[in-house]
Every structure is written in C-alpha cells, then in structure tokens.
Coordinates of C-alpha atoms in Angstrom, one line a residue:
X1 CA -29.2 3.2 29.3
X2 CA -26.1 4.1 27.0
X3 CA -23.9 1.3 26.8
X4 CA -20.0 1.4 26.9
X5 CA -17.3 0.1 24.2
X6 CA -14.3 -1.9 25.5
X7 CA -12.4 1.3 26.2
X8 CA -14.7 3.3 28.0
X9 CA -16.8 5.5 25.2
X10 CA -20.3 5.7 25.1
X11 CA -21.8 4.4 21.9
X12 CA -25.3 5.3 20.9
X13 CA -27.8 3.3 19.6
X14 CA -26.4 -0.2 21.0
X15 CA -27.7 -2.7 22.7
X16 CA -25.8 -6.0 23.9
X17 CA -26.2 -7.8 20.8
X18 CA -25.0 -5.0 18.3
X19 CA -21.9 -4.1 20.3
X20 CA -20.8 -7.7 20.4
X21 CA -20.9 -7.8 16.6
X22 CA -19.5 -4.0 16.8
X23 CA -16.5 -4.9 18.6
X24 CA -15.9 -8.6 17.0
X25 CA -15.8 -6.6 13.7
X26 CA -13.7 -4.2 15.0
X27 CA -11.2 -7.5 15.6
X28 CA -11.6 -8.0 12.6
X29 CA -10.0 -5.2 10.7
X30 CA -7.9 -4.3 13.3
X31 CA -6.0 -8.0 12.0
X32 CA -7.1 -7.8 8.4
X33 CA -9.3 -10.6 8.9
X34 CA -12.6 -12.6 8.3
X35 CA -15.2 -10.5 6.9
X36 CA -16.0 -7.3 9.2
X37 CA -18.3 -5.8 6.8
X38 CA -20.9 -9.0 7.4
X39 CA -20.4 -9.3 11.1
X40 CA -21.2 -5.4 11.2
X41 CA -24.2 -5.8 9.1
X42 CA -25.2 -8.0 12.1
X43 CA -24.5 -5.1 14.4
X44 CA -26.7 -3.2 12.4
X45 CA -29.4 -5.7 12.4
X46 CA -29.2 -5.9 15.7
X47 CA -29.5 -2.5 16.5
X48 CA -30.7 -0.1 12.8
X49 CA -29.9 3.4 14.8
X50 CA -26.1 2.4 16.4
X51 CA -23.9 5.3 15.5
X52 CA -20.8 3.4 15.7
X53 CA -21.7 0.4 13.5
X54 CA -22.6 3.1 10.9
X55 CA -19.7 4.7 11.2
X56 CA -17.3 1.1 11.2
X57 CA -19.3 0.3 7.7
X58 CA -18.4 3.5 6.3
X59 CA -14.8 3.2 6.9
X60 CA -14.6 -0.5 5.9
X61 CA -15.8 1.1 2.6
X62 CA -14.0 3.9 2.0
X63 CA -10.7 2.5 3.3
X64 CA -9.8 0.2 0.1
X65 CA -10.2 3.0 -2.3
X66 CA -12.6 1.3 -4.2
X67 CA -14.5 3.5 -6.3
X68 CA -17.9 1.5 -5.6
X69 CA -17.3 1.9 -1.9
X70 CA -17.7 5.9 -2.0
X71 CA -21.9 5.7 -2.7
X72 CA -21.9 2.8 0.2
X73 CA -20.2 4.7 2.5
X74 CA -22.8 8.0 1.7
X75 CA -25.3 6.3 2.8
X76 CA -23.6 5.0 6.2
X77 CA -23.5 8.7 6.7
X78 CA -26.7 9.5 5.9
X79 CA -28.3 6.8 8.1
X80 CA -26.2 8.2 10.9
X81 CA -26.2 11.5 10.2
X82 CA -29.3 12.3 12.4
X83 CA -28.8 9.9 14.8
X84 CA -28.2 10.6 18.5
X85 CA -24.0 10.5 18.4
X86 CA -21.3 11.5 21.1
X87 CA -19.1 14.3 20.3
X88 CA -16.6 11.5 19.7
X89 CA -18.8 9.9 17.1
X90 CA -20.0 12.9 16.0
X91 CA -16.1 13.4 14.6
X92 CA -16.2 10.4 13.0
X93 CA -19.2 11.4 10.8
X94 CA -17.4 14.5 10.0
X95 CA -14.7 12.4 8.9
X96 CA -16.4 10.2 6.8
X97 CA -18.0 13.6 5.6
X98 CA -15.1 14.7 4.5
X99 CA -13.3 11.6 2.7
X100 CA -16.6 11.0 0.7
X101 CA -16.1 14.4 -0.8
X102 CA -12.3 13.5 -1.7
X103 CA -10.8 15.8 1.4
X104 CA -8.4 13.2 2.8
X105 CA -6.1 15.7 4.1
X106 CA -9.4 17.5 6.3
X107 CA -10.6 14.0 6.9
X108 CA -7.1 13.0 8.2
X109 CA -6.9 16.4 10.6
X110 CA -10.3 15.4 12.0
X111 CA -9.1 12.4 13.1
X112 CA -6.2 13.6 14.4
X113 CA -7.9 15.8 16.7
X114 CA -10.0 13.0 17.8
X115 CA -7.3 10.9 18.5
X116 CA -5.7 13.5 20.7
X117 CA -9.0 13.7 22.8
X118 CA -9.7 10.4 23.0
X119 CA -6.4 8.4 22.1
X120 CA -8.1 4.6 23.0
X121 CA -10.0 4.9 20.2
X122 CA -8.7 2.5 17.9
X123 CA -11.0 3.1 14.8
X124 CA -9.8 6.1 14.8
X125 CA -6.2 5.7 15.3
X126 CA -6.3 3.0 12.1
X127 CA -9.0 4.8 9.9
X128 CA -6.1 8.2 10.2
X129 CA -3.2 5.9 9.8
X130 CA -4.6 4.7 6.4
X131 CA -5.5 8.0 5.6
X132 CA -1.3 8.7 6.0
X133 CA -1.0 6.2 4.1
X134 CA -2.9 6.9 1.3
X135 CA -1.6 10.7 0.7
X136 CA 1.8 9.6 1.6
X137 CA 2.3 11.4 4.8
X138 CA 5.1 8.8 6.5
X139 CA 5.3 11.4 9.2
X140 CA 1.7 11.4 10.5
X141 CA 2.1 7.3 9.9
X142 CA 4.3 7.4 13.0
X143 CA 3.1 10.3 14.9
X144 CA -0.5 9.9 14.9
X145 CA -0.1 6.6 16.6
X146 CA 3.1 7.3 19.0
X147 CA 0.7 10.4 20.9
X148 CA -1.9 7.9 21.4
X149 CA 0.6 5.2 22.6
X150 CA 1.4 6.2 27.0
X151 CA -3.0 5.9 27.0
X152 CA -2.2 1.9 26.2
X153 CA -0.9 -1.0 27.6
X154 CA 0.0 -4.8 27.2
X155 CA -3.5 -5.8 29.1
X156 CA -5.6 -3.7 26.5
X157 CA -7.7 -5.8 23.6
X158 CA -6.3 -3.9 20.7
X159 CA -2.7 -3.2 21.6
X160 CA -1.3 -5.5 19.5
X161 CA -2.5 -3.1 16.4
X162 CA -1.3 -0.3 18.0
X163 CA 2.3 -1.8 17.8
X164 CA 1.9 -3.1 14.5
X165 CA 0.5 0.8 13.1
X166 CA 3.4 2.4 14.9
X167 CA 5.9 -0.1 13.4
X168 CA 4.7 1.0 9.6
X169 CA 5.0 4.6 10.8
X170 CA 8.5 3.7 11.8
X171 CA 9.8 1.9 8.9
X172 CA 8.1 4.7 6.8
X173 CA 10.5 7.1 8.5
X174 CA 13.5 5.0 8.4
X175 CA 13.6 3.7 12.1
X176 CA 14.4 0.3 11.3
X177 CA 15.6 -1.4 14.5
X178 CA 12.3 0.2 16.2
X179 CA 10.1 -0.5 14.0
X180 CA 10.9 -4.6 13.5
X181 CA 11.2 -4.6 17.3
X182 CA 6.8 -3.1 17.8
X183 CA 6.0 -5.5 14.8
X184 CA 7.4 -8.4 16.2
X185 CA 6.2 -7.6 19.6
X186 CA 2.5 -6.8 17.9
X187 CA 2.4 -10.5 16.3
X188 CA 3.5 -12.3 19.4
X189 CA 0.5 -10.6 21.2
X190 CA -2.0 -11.5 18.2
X191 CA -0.7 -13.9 15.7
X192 CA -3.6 -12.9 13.3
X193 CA -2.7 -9.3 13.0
X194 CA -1.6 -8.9 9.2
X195 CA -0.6 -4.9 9.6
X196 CA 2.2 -6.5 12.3
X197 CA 3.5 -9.3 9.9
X198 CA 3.1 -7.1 6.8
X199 CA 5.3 -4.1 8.9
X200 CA 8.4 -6.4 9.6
X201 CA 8.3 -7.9 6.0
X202 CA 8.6 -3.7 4.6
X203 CA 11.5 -3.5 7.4
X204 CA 13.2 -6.1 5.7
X205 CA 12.8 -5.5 2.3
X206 CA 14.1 -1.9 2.9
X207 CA 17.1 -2.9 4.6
X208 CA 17.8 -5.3 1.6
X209 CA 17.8 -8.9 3.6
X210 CA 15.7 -11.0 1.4
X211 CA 16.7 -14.3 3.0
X212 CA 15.3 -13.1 6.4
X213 CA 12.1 -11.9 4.4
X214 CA 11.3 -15.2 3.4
X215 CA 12.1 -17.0 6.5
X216 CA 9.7 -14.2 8.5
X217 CA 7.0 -15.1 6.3
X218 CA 7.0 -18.1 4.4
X219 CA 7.6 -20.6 7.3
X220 CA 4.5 -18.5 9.1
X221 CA 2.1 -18.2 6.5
X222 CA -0.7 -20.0 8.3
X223 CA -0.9 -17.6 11.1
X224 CA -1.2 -14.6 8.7
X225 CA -2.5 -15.8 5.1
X226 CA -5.4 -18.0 6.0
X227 CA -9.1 -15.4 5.9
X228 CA -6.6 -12.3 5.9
X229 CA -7.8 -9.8 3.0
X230 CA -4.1 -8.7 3.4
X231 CA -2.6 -11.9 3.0
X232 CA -2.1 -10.8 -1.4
X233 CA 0.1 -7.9 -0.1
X234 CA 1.7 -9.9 2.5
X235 CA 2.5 -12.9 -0.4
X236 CA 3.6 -9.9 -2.5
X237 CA 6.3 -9.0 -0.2
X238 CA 7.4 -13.1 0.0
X239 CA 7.6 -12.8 -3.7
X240 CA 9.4 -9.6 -4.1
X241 CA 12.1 -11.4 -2.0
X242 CA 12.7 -14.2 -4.1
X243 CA 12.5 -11.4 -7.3
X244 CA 15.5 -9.9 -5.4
X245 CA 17.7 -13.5 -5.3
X246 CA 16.5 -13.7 -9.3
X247 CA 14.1 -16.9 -8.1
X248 CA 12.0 -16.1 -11.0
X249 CA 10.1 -19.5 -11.2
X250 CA 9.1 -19.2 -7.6
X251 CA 8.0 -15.7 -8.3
X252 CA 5.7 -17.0 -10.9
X253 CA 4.8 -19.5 -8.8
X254 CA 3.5 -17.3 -6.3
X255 CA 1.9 -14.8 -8.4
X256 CA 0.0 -17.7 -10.3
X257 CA -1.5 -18.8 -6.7
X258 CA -1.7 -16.4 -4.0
X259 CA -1.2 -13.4 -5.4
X260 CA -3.8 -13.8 -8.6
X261 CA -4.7 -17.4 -8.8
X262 CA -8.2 -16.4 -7.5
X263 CA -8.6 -13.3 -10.1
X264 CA -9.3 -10.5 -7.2
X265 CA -11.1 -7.5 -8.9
X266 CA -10.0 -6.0 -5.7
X267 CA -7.9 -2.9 -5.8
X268 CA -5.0 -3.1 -3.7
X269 CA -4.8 -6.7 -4.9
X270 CA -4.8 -5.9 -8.5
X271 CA -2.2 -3.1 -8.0
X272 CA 0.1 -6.1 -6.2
X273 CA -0.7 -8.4 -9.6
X274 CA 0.1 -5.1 -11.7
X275 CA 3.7 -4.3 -10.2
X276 CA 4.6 -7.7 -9.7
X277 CA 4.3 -8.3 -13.3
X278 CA 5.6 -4.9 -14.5
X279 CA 8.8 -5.5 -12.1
X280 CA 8.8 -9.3 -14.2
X281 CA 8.7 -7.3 -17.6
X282 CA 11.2 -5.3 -16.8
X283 CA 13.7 -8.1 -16.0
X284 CA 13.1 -9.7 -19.3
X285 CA 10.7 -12.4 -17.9
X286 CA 8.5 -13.9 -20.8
X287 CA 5.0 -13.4 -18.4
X288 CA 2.7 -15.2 -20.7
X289 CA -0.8 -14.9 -21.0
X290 CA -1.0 -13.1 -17.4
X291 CA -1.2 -9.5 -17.9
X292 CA -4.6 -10.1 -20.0
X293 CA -6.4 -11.5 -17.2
X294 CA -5.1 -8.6 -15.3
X295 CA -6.4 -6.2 -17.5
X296 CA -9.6 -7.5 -17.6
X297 CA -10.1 -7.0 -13.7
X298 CA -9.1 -3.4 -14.2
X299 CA -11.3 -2.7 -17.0
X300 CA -14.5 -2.1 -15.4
X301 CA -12.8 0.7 -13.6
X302 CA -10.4 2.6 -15.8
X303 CA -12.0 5.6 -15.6
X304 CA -12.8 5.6 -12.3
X305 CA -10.0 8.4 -11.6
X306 CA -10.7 8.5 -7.7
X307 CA -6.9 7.8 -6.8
X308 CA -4.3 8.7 -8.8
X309 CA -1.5 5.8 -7.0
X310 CA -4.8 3.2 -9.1
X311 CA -3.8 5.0 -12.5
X312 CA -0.5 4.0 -12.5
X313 CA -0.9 0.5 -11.7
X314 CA -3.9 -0.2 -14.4
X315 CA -2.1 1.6 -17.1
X316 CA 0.8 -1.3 -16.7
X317 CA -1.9 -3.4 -17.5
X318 CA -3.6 -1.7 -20.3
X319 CA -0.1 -0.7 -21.8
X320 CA 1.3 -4.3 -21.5
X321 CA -1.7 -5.5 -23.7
X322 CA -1.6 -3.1 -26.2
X323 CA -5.2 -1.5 -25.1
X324 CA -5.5 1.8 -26.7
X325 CA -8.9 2.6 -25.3
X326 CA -8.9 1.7 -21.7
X327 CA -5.3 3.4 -21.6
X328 CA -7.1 6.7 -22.8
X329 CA -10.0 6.2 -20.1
X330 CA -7.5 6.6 -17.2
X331 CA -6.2 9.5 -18.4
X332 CA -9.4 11.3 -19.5
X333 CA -10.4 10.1 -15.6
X334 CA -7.3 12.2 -15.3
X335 CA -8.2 15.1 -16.7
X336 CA -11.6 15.1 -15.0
X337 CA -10.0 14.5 -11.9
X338 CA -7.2 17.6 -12.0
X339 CA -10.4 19.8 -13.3
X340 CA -12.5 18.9 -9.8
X341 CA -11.3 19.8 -6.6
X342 CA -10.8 17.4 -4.3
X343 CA -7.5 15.8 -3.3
X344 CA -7.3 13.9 -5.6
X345 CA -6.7 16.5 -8.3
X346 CA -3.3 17.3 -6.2
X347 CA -2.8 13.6 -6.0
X348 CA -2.7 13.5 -9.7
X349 CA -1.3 17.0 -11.1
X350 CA 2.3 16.3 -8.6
X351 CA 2.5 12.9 -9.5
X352 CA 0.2 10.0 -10.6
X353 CA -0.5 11.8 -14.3
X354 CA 3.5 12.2 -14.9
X355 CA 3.9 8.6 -13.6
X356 CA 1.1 7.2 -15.6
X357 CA 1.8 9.1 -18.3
X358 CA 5.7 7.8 -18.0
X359 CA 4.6 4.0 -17.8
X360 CA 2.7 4.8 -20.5
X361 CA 6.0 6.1 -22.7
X362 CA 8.3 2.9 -21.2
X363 CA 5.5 0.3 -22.6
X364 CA 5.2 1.8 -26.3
X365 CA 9.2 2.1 -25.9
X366 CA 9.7 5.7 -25.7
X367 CA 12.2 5.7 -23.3
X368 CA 13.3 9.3 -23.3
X369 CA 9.8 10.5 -22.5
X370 CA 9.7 8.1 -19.7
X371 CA 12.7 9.1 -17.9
X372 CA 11.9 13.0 -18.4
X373 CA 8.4 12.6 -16.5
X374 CA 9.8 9.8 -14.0
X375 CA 12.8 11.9 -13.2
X376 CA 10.2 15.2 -12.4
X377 CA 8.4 12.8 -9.8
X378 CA 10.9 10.4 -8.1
X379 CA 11.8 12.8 -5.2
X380 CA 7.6 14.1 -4.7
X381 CA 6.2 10.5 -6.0
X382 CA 5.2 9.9 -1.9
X383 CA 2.4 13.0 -2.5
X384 CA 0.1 10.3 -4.6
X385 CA 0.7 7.6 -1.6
X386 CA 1.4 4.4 -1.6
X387 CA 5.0 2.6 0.4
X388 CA 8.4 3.2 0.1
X389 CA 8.6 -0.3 -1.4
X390 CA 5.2 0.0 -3.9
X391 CA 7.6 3.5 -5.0
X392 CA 10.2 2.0 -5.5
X393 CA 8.8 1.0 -8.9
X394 CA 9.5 4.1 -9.8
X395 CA 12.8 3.9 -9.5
X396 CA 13.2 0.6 -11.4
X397 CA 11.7 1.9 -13.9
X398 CA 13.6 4.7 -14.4
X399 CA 16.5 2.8 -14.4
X400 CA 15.3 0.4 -16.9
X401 CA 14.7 3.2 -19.2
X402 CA 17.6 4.7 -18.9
X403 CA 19.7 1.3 -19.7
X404 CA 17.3 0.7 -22.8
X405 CA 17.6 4.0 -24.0
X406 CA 20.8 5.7 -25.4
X407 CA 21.7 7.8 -22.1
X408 CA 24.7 5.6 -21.1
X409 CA 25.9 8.3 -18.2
X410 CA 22.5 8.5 -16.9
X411 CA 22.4 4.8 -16.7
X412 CA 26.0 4.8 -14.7
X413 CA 24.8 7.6 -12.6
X414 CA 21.4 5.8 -11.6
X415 CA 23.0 2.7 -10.8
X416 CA 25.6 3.8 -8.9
X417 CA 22.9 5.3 -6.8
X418 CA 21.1 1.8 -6.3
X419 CA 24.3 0.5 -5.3
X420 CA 25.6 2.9 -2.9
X421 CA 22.1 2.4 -1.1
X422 CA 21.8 -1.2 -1.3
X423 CA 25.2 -2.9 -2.0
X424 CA 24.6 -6.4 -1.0
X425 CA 21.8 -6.7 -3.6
X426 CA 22.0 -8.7 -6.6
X427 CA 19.7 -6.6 -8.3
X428 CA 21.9 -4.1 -8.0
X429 CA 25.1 -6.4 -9.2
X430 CA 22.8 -7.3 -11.9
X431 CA 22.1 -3.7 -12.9
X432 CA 25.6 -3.2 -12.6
X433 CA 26.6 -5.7 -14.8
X434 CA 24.2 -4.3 -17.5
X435 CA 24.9 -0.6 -17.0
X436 CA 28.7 -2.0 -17.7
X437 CA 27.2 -3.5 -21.1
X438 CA 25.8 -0.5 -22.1
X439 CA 28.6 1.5 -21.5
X440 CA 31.4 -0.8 -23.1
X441 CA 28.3 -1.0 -26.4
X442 CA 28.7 3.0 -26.5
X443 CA 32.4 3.0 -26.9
X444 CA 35.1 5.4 -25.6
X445 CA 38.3 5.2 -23.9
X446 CA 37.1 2.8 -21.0
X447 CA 34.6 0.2 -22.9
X448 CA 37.3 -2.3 -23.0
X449 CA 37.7 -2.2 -19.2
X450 CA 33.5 -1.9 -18.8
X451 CA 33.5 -5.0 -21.3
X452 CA 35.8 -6.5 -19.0
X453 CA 33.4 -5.8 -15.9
X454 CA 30.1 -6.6 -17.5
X455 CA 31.1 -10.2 -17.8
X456 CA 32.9 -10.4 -14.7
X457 CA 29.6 -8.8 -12.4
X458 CA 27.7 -11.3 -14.9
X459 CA 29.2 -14.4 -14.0
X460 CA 28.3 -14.0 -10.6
X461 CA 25.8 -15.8 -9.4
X462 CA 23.1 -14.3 -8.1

C-alpha cells in the first residue's frame, strides 16, 4: 500500500519508518536546523527505493552551491531515476535533472509548475524559492510562494516556512511593512525557523534601523543560533548592524566567534567571513591575520567556477593576501564557465566576471578600473544572485573607490545618492564627511566651505 505525506501526496517507496525520518528531515530544513542530510540517510536506510527521500538528498545538496554537492546530488537522481515515482515526484527528478546540468532557470520553471499543481508541497515551494534566490529573481521570491499561500493555513505543519519564504519575497520587492509582519508571524508559530528570523533582520537592515536589528536578534539568539546551519548568516546580519553604528570592536568580536571562529569551509559561510571583512577593509579597520585563514578555506575551490556570486567573494580573499595564483584560478574558472553553456555562463558574462574582475582592480589599488566595471553592473548585479543586502557591497565599494581615487564629482554624486536613500545612517554621515574631505583636498571655489563641513559631519558622533 502507498503511503501518504503529511499533506496528502503519495510517496513511493515508503514505508512507516522512512517517512518518519522523511518528514523529520523535511523539519529540518524547512527551519535551517539539525542535520537533515543524516536523518534522511535514515530514510533511505529504512526504505533504499523511496522516491522522495532521494529526491530531499538531492536538493539538500545542490541547494548550498557547493561544488562537491553537484556529483552527490547525480547520483540521488540516478538511484531514483527508475524508481516507481508520482507525476509529482517525477517533477522533482526533472528538476534536479535540470539544476545538475547548471539550468536553474528550467529547473526553477519546473518547479513552478509543480507548485501550481500541487501548491502544499513544501519541498517544492523552498527548493524554487532558493532557486529565485540564487539567479536573483526577487519577483518569483514573492510570487512563487504567494499562489501557493489560500492552499495553507495556521493548523498546517509547515506554515510557519511558508510565512517566513513569502516574507524574503516581500522584502526582496520592497514591501517592508508586509513582509516583517509574515516573518514575525512565521517565528511566533516555530521559534526555530531561521528563514523567518533571518527575513525580518533583511527588513531591517534595508530600512536602515540598526538598533531594532540588534534588539530582534541579539536578545533571541538561542531560539535561532543554536544547531541552525543559518545561524553564520543570521550573526552576519547582527554584525552588519553594529558595522552601521561604527561598533567595530564588536564587529570583530563577532566575526572572530560566530561568524568564523569555527573556520567553516562552507560556502555561504565563507562568502559572509569574505564581505564582512572586505566591508572592514574598506572602512580602514586594521583586520589582522584574518583574511589568511579565510583564504585558505577558499583555496581548495577557486577554480571551482559553478557560481559566479562565489567568485566574487573568494577573490576578496585571494586579493586581500596578495595571492596571485588562486586569484588567476577563479578567473580561468571564469573563462571556462562563460565558454560552457549553462547558467552559469550568463551568471558570469552580466555580472560576476566585471565584479570580480573590479574587486580585483580595488585590492591592487586601481581604482579607476574598479569603478568603470562596478559602474557597468550596479543596476544588473541581481542577475548573478545573491540579496539586496549581500549587493549592496557593490555599492560600497564603488563608493570607496571613487573617494580613493581622483573623481571628486563622482564621489559627491555617489554619496549624495547613499544619503538621499538612507539619511538617518551614519555611514552615510560618515561618507559624507569624507566625500567633503576630498572635495575641499581638490580645491576650487567651495573647498573652504567643504573643509568647513568635513570637520563639522566628522565631529559627529556616530
């Protein structure tokens, strides 16, 4: 007899055992938690020919763009490829199919038609909305998971993700006020659920309240750090805040224990060590020894080239140590990347090789080169994924490079940009203040009066 899932589908291969370890790991990354890839392996110990517990392997593994997940998640699909399968699991496959090869966009389509016919599936609905995520489509972020929403309800196991998913897609689309409302509602239904927790904290952060960021995590950290494998991201965002209010000694605080005290050679935590460190640089902070260790976790992988939004982020660390040969690996990943022709090749040709290429420029102090391939980008920069607030390092760089280099309009003209959108910021007093500097050091008929407001914006405290 074919036995049924939580929300009604039928799921081959199961029997009792296997889909309690099926749906307990399903818990698991629907809150970031634990480790769903060993409580699936029990799935699949339980039961070698389920479909579904296949299928949830494959997406644990191709989900963290980890270059060694690709082969692991082949051969989820190859195990299930000739099993009995639904047509709703028969999509999946398809999926997976697809992503292996580097289609995300197909992938992503694929699941959106699944999720249209069978909206309670809620593998589906987070397997597409990282997809989104991951080409940069803040759109389908928000859409994908709004269709599916009238098929759910309070009383559902799950709906708590549902919330938290639809809140990224909101704050990804500028809906602010809705979007901290469904994340705050997804974390009072499940405490546990990172994606909620990390959704409000990108609410905040874009509507520049850095105070309220740190009392929305830091006072609730045990609910959403402890056995989260988003808790690095989520302690990002806590020390992004205090980077804002120019708490530097608590941002190295942080990075030197949550963020990279345990070394993670995981991706998305080593792109959160990378642009914490680079956004540190760039304010002048002496980092120390830390971008070597940094490096080091990268280096096994620069010429991985199967995400272009990676690139970027290990070049700051191969650049910030002065390592000429890893920093030509990722581009000659590059180049094999824009010759194939999976996404990836669009992924890198719009964007990630002008941004690496630019962070490359800023590090060896070429400043005009930086600011001509960053300026190409900054309005398409979404089409290699990655947040609003992971982009934004874009923007501060480009800034940077324009107040180091000897464009003192350009430096006016970019600040006054950051300040119209973020007033209350002291970053942007701060940048200000320095654009002032460097427009009082060029001369002309007003550097008295910039003089003048360069130490006044200066003696502010932050």
């Amino acid at each position: 007899m074919t036995l049924t899932d939580q929300y009604g589908h039928a799921v081959s291969g199961a029997s009792p055992e296997s889909l309690a370890c099926f749906e307990q790991a399903s818990h698991e990354l629907r809150c970031f938690i634990a480790d769903p890839v060993a409580t699936v392996d029990r799935a699949l110990d339980a039961s070698p020919d389920m479909t579904m517990a296949h299928v949830l392997k494959a997406w644990l593994h191709l989900l963290g763009t980890e270059p060694e997940g690709i082969p692991v998640a082949r051969a989820c699909h190859e195990a299930a490829a000739n099993l009995p399968a639904t047509e709703r699991e028969r999509a999946h496959l398809e999926a997976i199919r697809l992503l292996v090869d580097g289609r995300w966009h197909a992938a992503g389509r694929v699941l959106e038609d699944l999720s249209i016919a069978w909206p309670r599936d809620p593998l589906a609905l987070q397997a597409g909305h990282q997809i989104d995520f991951f080409t940069g489509n803040s759109r389908m972020l928000r859409d994908r998971i709004a269709r599916a929403l009238p098929a759910w309800s309070g009383t559902m196991p799950g709906y708590h993700a549902v919330l938290g998913m639809h809140a990224f897609g909101l704050e990804e689309t500028a809906d602010y006020e809705q979007a901290e409302r469904q994340g705050r509602r997804c974390v009072e239904l499940e405490p546990r659920d990172g994606w909620g927790w990390h959704a409000v904290a990108h609410v905040i952060e874009m509507r520049n309240r850095p105070r309220d960021g740190i009392a929305w995590l830091q006072p609730n950290s045990a609910s959403w750090a402890p056995e989260s494998f988003l808790a690095v991201h989520n302690w990002w965002h806590l020390a992004l805040y205090h980077l804002e209010l120019g708490d530097i000694d608590e941002v190295l605080r942080l990075f030197d224990g949550p963020i990279f005290g345990a070394r993670s050679t995981v991706v998305v935590d080593m792109i959160d060590a990378s642009a914490m460190l680079w956004r540190l640089q760039m304010r002048g902070v002496d980092v120390g020894d830390r971008w070597q260790a940094v490096a080091d976790n990268w280096a096994p992988i620069a010429g991985a080239g199967n995400y272009a939004f990676n690139d970027m982020h290990a070049m700051m660390a191969f650049v910030s140590t002065g390592q000429l040969a890893p920093q030509q690996q990722v581009l000659d990943a590059q180049e094999a990347a824009l010759a194939g022709d999976a996404d990836n090749a669009a992924f890198t040709r719009e964007a990630g090789r002008p941004a690496t290429l630019a962070i490359r420029a800023f590090g060896e102090g070429d400043y005009a080169q930086a600011i001509r391939l960053l300026r190409s980008i900054r309005s398409i920069a979404h089409r290699f994924g990655g947040s609003h607030a992971q982009r934004d390092v874009i923007d501060l760089t480009l800034i940077e490079a324009a107040l180091r280099s000897d464009d003192p309009a350009l430096a006016r003209a970019l600040v006054n940009e950051r300040v119209a959108l973020r007033p209350t910021s002291p970053l942007s007093r701060l940048f200000a203040a320095r654009a002032a500097s460097v427009a009082a050091a060029s001369g002309g008929a007003s550097s008295a009066g910039s003089a003048a407001r360069a130490a006044r914006l200066l003696a502010e405290p932050l």
